[in-house]
Coordinates of C-alpha atoms and ligand atoms in Angstrom, one line a residue:
Chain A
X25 CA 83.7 176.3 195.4
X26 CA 81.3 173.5 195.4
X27 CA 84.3 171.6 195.1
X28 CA 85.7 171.7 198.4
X29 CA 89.1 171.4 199.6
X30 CA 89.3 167.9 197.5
X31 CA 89.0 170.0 194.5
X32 CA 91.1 173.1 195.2
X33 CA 94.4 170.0 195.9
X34 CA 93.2 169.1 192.9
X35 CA 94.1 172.2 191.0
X36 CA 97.4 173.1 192.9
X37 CA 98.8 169.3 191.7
X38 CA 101.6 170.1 189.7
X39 CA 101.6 167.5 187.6
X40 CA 98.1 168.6 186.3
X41 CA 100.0 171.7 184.8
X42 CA 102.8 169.2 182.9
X43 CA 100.7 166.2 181.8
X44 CA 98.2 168.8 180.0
X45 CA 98.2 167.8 176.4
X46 CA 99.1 170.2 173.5
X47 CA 96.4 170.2 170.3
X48 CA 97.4 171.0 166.8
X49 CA 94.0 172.3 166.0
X50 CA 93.7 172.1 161.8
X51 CA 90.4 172.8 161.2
X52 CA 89.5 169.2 160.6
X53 CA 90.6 168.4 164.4
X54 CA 88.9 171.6 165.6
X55 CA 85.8 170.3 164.2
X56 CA 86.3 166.6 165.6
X57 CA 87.1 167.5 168.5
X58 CA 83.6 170.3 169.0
X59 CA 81.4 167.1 168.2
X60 CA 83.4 164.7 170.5
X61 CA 83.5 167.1 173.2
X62 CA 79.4 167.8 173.3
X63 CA 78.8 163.9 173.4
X64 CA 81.7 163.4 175.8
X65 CA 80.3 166.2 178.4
X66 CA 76.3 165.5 178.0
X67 CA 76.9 161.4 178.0
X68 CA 79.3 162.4 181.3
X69 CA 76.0 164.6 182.8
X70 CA 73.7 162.1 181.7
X71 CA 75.9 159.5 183.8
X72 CA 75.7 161.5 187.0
X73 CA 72.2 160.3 187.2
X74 CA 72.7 156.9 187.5
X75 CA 71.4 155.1 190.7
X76 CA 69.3 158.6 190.9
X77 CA 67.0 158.6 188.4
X78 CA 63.1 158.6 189.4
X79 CA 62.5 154.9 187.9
X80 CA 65.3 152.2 187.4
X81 CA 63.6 152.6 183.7
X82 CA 64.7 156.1 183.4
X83 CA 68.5 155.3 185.4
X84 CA 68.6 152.7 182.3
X85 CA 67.7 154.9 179.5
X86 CA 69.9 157.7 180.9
X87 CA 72.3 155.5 181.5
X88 CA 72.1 153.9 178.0
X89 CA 71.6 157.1 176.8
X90 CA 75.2 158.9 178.2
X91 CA 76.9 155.5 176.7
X92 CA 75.3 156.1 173.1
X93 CA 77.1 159.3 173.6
X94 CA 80.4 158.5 174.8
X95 CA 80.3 155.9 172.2
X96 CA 80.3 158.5 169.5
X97 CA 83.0 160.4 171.3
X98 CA 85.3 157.7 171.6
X99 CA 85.0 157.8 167.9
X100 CA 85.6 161.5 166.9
X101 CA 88.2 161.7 169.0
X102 CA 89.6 157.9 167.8
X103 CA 89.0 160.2 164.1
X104 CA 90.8 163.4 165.4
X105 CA 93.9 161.3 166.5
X106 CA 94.5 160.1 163.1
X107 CA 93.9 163.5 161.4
X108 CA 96.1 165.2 164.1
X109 CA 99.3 166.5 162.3
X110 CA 102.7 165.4 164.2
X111 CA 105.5 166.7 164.7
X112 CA 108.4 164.7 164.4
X113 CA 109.7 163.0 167.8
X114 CA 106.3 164.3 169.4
X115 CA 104.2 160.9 170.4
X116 CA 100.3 161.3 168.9
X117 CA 97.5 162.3 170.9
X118 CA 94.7 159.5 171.7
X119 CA 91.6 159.2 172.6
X120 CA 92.3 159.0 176.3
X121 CA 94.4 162.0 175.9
X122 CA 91.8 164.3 174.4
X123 CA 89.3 163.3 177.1
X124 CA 91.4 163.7 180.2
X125 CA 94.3 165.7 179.6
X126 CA 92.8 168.7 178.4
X127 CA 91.8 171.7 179.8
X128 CA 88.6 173.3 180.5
X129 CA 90.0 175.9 178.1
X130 CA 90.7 173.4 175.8
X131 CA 87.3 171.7 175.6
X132 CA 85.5 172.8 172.7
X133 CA 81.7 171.3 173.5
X134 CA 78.7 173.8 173.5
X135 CA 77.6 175.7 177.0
X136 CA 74.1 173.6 176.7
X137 CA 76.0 170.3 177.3
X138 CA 78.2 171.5 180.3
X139 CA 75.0 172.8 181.9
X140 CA 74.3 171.1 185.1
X141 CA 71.2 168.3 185.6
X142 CA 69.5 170.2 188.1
X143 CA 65.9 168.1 188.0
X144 CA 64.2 165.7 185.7
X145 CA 62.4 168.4 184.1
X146 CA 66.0 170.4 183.1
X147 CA 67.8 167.2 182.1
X148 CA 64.8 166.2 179.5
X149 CA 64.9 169.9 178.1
X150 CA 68.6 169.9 177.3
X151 CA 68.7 166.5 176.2
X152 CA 65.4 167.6 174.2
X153 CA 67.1 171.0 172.4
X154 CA 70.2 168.9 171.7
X155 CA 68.5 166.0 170.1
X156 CA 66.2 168.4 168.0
X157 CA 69.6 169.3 166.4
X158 CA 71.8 166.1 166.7
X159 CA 69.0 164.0 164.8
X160 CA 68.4 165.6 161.8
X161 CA 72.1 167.1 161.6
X162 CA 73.7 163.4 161.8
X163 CA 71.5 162.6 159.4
X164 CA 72.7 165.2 157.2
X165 CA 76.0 164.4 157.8
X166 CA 75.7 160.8 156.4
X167 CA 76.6 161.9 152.8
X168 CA 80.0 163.5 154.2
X169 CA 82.5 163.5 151.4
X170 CA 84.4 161.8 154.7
X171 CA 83.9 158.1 155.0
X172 CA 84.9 158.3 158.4
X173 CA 82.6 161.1 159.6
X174 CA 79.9 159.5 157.3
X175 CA 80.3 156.1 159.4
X176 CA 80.2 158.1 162.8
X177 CA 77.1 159.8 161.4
X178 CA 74.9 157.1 159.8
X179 CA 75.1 155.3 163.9
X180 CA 75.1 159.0 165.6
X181 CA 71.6 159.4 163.7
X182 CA 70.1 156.5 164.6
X183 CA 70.7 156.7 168.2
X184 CA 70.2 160.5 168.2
X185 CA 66.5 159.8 166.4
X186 CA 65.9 157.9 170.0
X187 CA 67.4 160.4 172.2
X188 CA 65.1 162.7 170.2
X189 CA 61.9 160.5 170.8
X190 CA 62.4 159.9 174.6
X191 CA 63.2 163.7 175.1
X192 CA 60.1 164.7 173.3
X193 CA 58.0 162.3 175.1
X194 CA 58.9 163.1 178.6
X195 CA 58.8 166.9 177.5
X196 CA 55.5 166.4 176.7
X197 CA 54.5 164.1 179.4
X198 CA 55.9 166.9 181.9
X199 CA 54.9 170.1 180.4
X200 CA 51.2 168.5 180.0
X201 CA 51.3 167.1 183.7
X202 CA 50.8 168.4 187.0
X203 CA 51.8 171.8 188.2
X204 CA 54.9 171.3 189.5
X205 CA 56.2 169.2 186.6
X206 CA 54.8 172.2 184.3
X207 CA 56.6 174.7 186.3
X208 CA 59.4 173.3 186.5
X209 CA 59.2 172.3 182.9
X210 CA 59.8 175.8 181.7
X211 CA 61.5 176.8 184.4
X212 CA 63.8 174.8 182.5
X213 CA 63.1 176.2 178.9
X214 CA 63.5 179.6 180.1
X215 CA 66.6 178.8 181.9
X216 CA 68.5 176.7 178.9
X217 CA 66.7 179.0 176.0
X218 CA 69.8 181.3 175.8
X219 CA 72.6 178.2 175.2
X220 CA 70.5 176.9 172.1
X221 CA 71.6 179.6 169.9
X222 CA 75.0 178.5 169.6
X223 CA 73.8 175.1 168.2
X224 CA 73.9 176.9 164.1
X225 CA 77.2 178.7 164.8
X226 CA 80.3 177.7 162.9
X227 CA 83.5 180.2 162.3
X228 CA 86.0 180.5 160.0
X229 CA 88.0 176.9 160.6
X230 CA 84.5 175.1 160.0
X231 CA 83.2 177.1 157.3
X232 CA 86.5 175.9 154.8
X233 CA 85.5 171.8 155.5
X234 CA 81.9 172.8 154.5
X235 CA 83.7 173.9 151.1
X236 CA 85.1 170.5 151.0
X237 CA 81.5 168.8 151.2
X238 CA 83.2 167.5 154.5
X239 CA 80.6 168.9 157.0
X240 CA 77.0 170.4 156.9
X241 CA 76.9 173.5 157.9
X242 CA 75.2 173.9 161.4
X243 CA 73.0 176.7 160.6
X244 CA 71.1 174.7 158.0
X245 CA 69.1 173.2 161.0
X246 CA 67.8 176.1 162.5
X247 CA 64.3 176.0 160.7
X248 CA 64.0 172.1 161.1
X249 CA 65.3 172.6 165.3
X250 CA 62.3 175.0 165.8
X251 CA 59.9 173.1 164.3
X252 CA 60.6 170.4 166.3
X253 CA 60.9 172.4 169.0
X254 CA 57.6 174.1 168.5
X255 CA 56.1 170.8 168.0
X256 CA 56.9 169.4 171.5
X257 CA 56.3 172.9 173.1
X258 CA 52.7 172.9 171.6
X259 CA 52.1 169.2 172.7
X260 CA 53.5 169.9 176.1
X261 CA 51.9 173.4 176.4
X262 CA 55.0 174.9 176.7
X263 CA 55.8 178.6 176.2
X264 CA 58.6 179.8 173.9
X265 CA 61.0 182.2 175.5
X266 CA 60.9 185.6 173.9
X267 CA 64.4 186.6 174.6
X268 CA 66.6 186.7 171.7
X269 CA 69.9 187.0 173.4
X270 CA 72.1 183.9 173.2
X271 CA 75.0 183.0 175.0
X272 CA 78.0 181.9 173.5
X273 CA 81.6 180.7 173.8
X274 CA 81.9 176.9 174.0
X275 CA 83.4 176.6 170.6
X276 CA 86.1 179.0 171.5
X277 CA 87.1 177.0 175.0
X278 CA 85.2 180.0 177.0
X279 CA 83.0 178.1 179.5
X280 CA 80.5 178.7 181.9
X281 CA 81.8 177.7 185.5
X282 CA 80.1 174.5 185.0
X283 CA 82.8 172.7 183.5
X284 CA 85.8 173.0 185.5
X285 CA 84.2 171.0 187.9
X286 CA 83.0 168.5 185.6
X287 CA 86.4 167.9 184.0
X288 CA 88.0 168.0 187.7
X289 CA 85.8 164.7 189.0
X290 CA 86.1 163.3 185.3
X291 CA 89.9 163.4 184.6
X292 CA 91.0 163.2 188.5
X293 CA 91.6 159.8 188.3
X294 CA 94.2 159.7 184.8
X295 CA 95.7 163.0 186.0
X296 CA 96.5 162.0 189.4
X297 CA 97.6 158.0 188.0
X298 CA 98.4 158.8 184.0
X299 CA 97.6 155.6 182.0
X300 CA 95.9 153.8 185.0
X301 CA 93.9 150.7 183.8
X302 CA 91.8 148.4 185.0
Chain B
X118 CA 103.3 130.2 152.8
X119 CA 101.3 129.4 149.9
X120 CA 98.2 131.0 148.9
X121 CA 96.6 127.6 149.0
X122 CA 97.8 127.3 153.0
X123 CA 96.1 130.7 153.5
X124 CA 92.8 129.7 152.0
X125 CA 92.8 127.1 154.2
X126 CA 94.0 128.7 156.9
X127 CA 91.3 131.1 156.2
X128 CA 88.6 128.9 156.3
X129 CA 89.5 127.2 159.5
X130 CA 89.4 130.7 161.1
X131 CA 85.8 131.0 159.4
X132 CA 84.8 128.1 161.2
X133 CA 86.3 128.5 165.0
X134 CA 84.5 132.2 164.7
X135 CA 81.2 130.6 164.6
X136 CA 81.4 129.9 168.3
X137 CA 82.1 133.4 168.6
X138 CA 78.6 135.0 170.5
X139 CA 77.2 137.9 171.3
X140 CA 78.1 138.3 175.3
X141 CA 74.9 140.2 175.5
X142 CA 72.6 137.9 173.8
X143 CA 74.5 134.6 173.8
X144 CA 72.3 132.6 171.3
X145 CA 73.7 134.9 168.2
X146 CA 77.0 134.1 166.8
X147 CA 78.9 137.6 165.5
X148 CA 77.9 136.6 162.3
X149 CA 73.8 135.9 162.6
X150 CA 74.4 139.2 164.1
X151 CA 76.2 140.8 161.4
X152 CA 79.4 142.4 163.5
X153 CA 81.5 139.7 161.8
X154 CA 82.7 141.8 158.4
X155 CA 85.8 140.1 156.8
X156 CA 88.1 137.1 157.5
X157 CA 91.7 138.0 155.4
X158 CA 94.6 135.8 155.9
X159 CA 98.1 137.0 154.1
X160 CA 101.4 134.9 154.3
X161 CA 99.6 133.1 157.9
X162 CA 98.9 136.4 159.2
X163 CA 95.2 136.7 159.8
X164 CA 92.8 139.6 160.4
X165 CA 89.9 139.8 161.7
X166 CA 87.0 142.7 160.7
X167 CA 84.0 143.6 163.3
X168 CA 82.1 146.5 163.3
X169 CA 80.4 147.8 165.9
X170 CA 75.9 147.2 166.6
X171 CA 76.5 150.7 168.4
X172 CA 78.9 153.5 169.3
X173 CA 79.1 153.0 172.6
X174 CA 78.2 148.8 173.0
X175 CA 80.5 147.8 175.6
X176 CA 80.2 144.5 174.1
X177 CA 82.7 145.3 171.4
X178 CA 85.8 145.2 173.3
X179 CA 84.3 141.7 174.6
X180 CA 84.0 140.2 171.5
X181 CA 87.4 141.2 170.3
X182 CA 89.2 139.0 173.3
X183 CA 86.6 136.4 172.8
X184 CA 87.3 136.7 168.5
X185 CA 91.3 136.4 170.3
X186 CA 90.9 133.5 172.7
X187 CA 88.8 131.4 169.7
X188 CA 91.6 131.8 167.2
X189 CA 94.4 131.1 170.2
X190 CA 92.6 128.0 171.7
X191 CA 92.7 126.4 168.2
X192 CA 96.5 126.9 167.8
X193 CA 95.9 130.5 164.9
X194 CA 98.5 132.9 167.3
X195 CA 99.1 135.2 164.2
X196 CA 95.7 137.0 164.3
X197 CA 94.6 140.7 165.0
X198 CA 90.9 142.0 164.9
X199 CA 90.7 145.3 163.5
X200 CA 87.3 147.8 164.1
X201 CA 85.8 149.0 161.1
X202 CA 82.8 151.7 161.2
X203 CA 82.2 152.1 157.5
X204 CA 79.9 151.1 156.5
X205 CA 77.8 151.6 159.3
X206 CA 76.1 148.3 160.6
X207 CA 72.7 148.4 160.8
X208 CA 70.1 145.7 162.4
X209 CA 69.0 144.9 158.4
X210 CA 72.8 142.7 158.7
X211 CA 71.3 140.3 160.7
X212 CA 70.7 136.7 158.9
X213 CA 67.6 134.8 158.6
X214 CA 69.1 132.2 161.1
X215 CA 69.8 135.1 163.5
X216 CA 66.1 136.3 163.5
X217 CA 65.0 132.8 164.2
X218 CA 67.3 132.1 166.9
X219 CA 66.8 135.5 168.4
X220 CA 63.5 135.2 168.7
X221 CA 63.4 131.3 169.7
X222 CA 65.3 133.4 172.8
X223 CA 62.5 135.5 173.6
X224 CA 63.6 138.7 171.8
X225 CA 61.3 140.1 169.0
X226 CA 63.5 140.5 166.3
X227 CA 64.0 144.0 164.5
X228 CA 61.4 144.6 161.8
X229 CA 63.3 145.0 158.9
X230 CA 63.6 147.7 156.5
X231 CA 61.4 149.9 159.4
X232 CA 64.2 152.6 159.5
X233 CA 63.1 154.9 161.6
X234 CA 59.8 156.0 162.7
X235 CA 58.2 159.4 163.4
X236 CA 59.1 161.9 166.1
X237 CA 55.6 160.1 167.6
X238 CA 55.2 157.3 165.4
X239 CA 54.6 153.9 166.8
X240 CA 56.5 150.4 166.3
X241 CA 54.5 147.1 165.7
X242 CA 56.4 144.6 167.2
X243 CA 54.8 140.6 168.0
X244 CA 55.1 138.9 171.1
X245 CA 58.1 136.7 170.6
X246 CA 56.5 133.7 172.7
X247 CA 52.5 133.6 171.3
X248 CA 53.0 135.9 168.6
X249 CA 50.1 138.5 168.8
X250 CA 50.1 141.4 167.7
X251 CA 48.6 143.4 170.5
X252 CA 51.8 144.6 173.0
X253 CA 52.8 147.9 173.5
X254 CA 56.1 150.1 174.9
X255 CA 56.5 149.6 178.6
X256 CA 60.7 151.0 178.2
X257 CA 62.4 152.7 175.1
X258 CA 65.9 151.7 176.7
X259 CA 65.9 148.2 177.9
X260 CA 68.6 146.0 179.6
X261 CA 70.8 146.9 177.1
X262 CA 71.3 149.7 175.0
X263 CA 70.1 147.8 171.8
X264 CA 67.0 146.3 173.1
X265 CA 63.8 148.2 174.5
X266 CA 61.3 146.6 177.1
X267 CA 57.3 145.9 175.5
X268 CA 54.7 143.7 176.8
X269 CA 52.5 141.8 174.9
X270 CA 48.3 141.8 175.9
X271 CA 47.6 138.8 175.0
X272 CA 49.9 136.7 176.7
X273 CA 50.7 139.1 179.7
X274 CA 54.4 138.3 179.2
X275 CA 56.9 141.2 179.1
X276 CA 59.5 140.9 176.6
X277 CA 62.8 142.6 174.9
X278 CA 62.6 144.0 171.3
X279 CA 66.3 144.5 169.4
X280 CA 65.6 147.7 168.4
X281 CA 66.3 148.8 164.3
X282 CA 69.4 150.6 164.0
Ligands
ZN672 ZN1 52.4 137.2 173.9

């Protein structure tokens, strides 16, 4: 395991196993806690790059980038702790709690967000096919019947609509550049193109809150996400994949083996020192 | 206490929160900037609205101990500050005076009521220190989250733009 023996001591701690948190999952925290979970593990990717980004203006705008979207986790999960049924004598789940004392199983976020940096090239595409959705779905979500979810959205979709541009830009710039940058340009397409699919799923749990005018449902962007998509793709001479099969399993807590190693450097601090501050 | 103590008491608070800035961008008080929402004093309790510029500005959690410290140094102990997020705050919040000082600082102001812009659409933004016209993008993500970095071709200068939100 990439991990090491670090990681492995990690796992056999047996205080991981007893600070895990339990989740009453109503639909409404389900659904808070999907959207706070894709910011939470892309803006946590997005900070592995800094100090190794290609220009200090790229470490800043990833940088800034990853805290946009921490930003609008803190918030969905600040928004699932208040929705978050309780049981009597059982002490509420925070934000903090969400983020570091749950599972992999437990994380809800899409496979595209979990999915390592590799290069440039394969950070720009992910952030690129998440953006394409974010922005206009934020957007959407700004006349949630939810005041809360409509205050999260109306500053999600103005950060997302800059995510968007700076992806699309550097898809283009790469895809149209030199032949390495192409190559590995949709190198990285091809290699992401099966964990966009899951972007317009919802299940049963989501489907009653878009009832309630609460949420939009995903699949509404698909036309919008491939026109975008197509756009940059054109501009960048990109191809589109051909394969239709998509993977899926995020929403459900089945991950790719990307995340446990994720969550194990992000929550090994708070599980090994619970509450530590500084 | 009376409701006339309160209004008072109210309106002292109003006034030690002008010297409340922006840690990022020092020369804007939280309200040229807009973060400052409500002031409500009940019975000498007092509470403080902000809302955030962005999700994620660090700053926030800065200007709540700094809101704190204010109120404390001028003898108001009963005070909380209190986040709200709706409505959203959005770069059109920012006063008149803010925009001046703001750009007396050498940040180009937002450009109000520009919402946002095309998937490849293009800002115009003037040089805060001659004014032209004629700068362009060097960084969409400046020092700080809510500023990007331009240079102006007239001047040579480089320069910070608050970006609309
Ligand atoms: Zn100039």
């Amino acid at each position: 395991m990439a991990g090491g023996p670090g990681l492995r001591r990690f796992f056999e701690d047996e205080n991981m196993a007893t600070n895990t948190i339990t989740v009453s999952e109503t639909p409404l925290v389900l659904y808070a806690l999907r959207r706070a979970d894709d910011s939470l593990i892309l803006g946590h990717r997005l900070s592995e790059w800094c100090g190794h980004a290609p220009t200090l203006e790229e470490d800043m705008a990833l940088a800034n980038i990853g805290l946009d979207l921490i930003g609008q986790a803190r918030s969905l999960y600040g928004y699932a702790a208040e929705v978050e049924p309780r049981e009597d004598g059982r002490s509420a789940n925070d934000e903090d709690g969400y983020a570091y004392f749950r599972d992999a199983g437990q994380y809800r976020n899409l496979l595209l967000c979990e999915q390592p940096n590799r290069d440039f090239a394969c950070t720009m595409v992910r952030q690129f096919f998440y953006s394409a959705f974010t922005d206009p779905y934020w957007r959407a979500m700004t006349s949630s019947s939810d005041p809360t979810l409509a205050a999260v959205a109306a500053k999600s979709e103005k950060e997302s609509a800059y995510h968007l541009r700076h992806a699309a830009e550097w898809l283009i710039r790469l895809g149209d550049g030199t032949e390495e940058s192409h190559a590995r340009t949709q190198r990285a397409v091809d290699a992401l193109w099966s964990f966009t699919g899951e972007l317009f799923d919802a299940d049963d749990a989501e489907d009653s809150l878009v009832a309630d005018r609460l949420v939009v449902h995903p699949s509404a962007f698909r036309d919008i996400w491939s026109d975008t998509v197509d756009v940059g793709f054109a501009r960048a001479g990109l191809r589109r994949p051909d394969g239709a099969w998509m993977q899926r399993g995020g929403r459900g807590g089945r991950h790719s083996e990307h995340l446990g190693p994720l969550l194990a450097e992000m929550q090994h601090l708070q599980r090994s020192h619970p509450g530590a501050r500084w | 206490m009376s409701m006339g103590a309160d209004l008072e008491l109210r309106a002292r608070v109003v006034e030690v929160l002008q010297d409340v800035v922006d840690p990022e961008i020092p020369v804007l008080s939280i309200g040229d900037l807009g973060v400052l929402r409500d002031v409500t004093v009940r019975d000498g309790t007092v509470e403080v609205a902000i809302t955030p510029t962005y999700s994620g500005c660090p700053a926030m959690d800065m200007i709540t101990l700094e809101i704190e410290i204010a109120l404390a140094r001028s003898g108001i102990g009963n005070a909380r500050v209190r986040t709200v997020l709706s409505p959203a705050w959005t770069t059109d919040w920012m006063t008149e005076e803010g925009r001046r000082k703001l750009k007396e600082y050498g940040v180009a102001p937002p450009v109000v009521g520009a919402g946002r812009r095309a998937l490849f659409g293009k800002d115009e933004v003037d040089c805060p220190r001659c004014g032209s016209g004629d700068t362009g993008l060097i960084a969409e993500f400046g020092s700080t989250s809510c500023k990007a970095l331009w240079r102006c071709h007239s001047c040579r200068e480089p320069f910070d733009y608050f970006k609309c939100h």
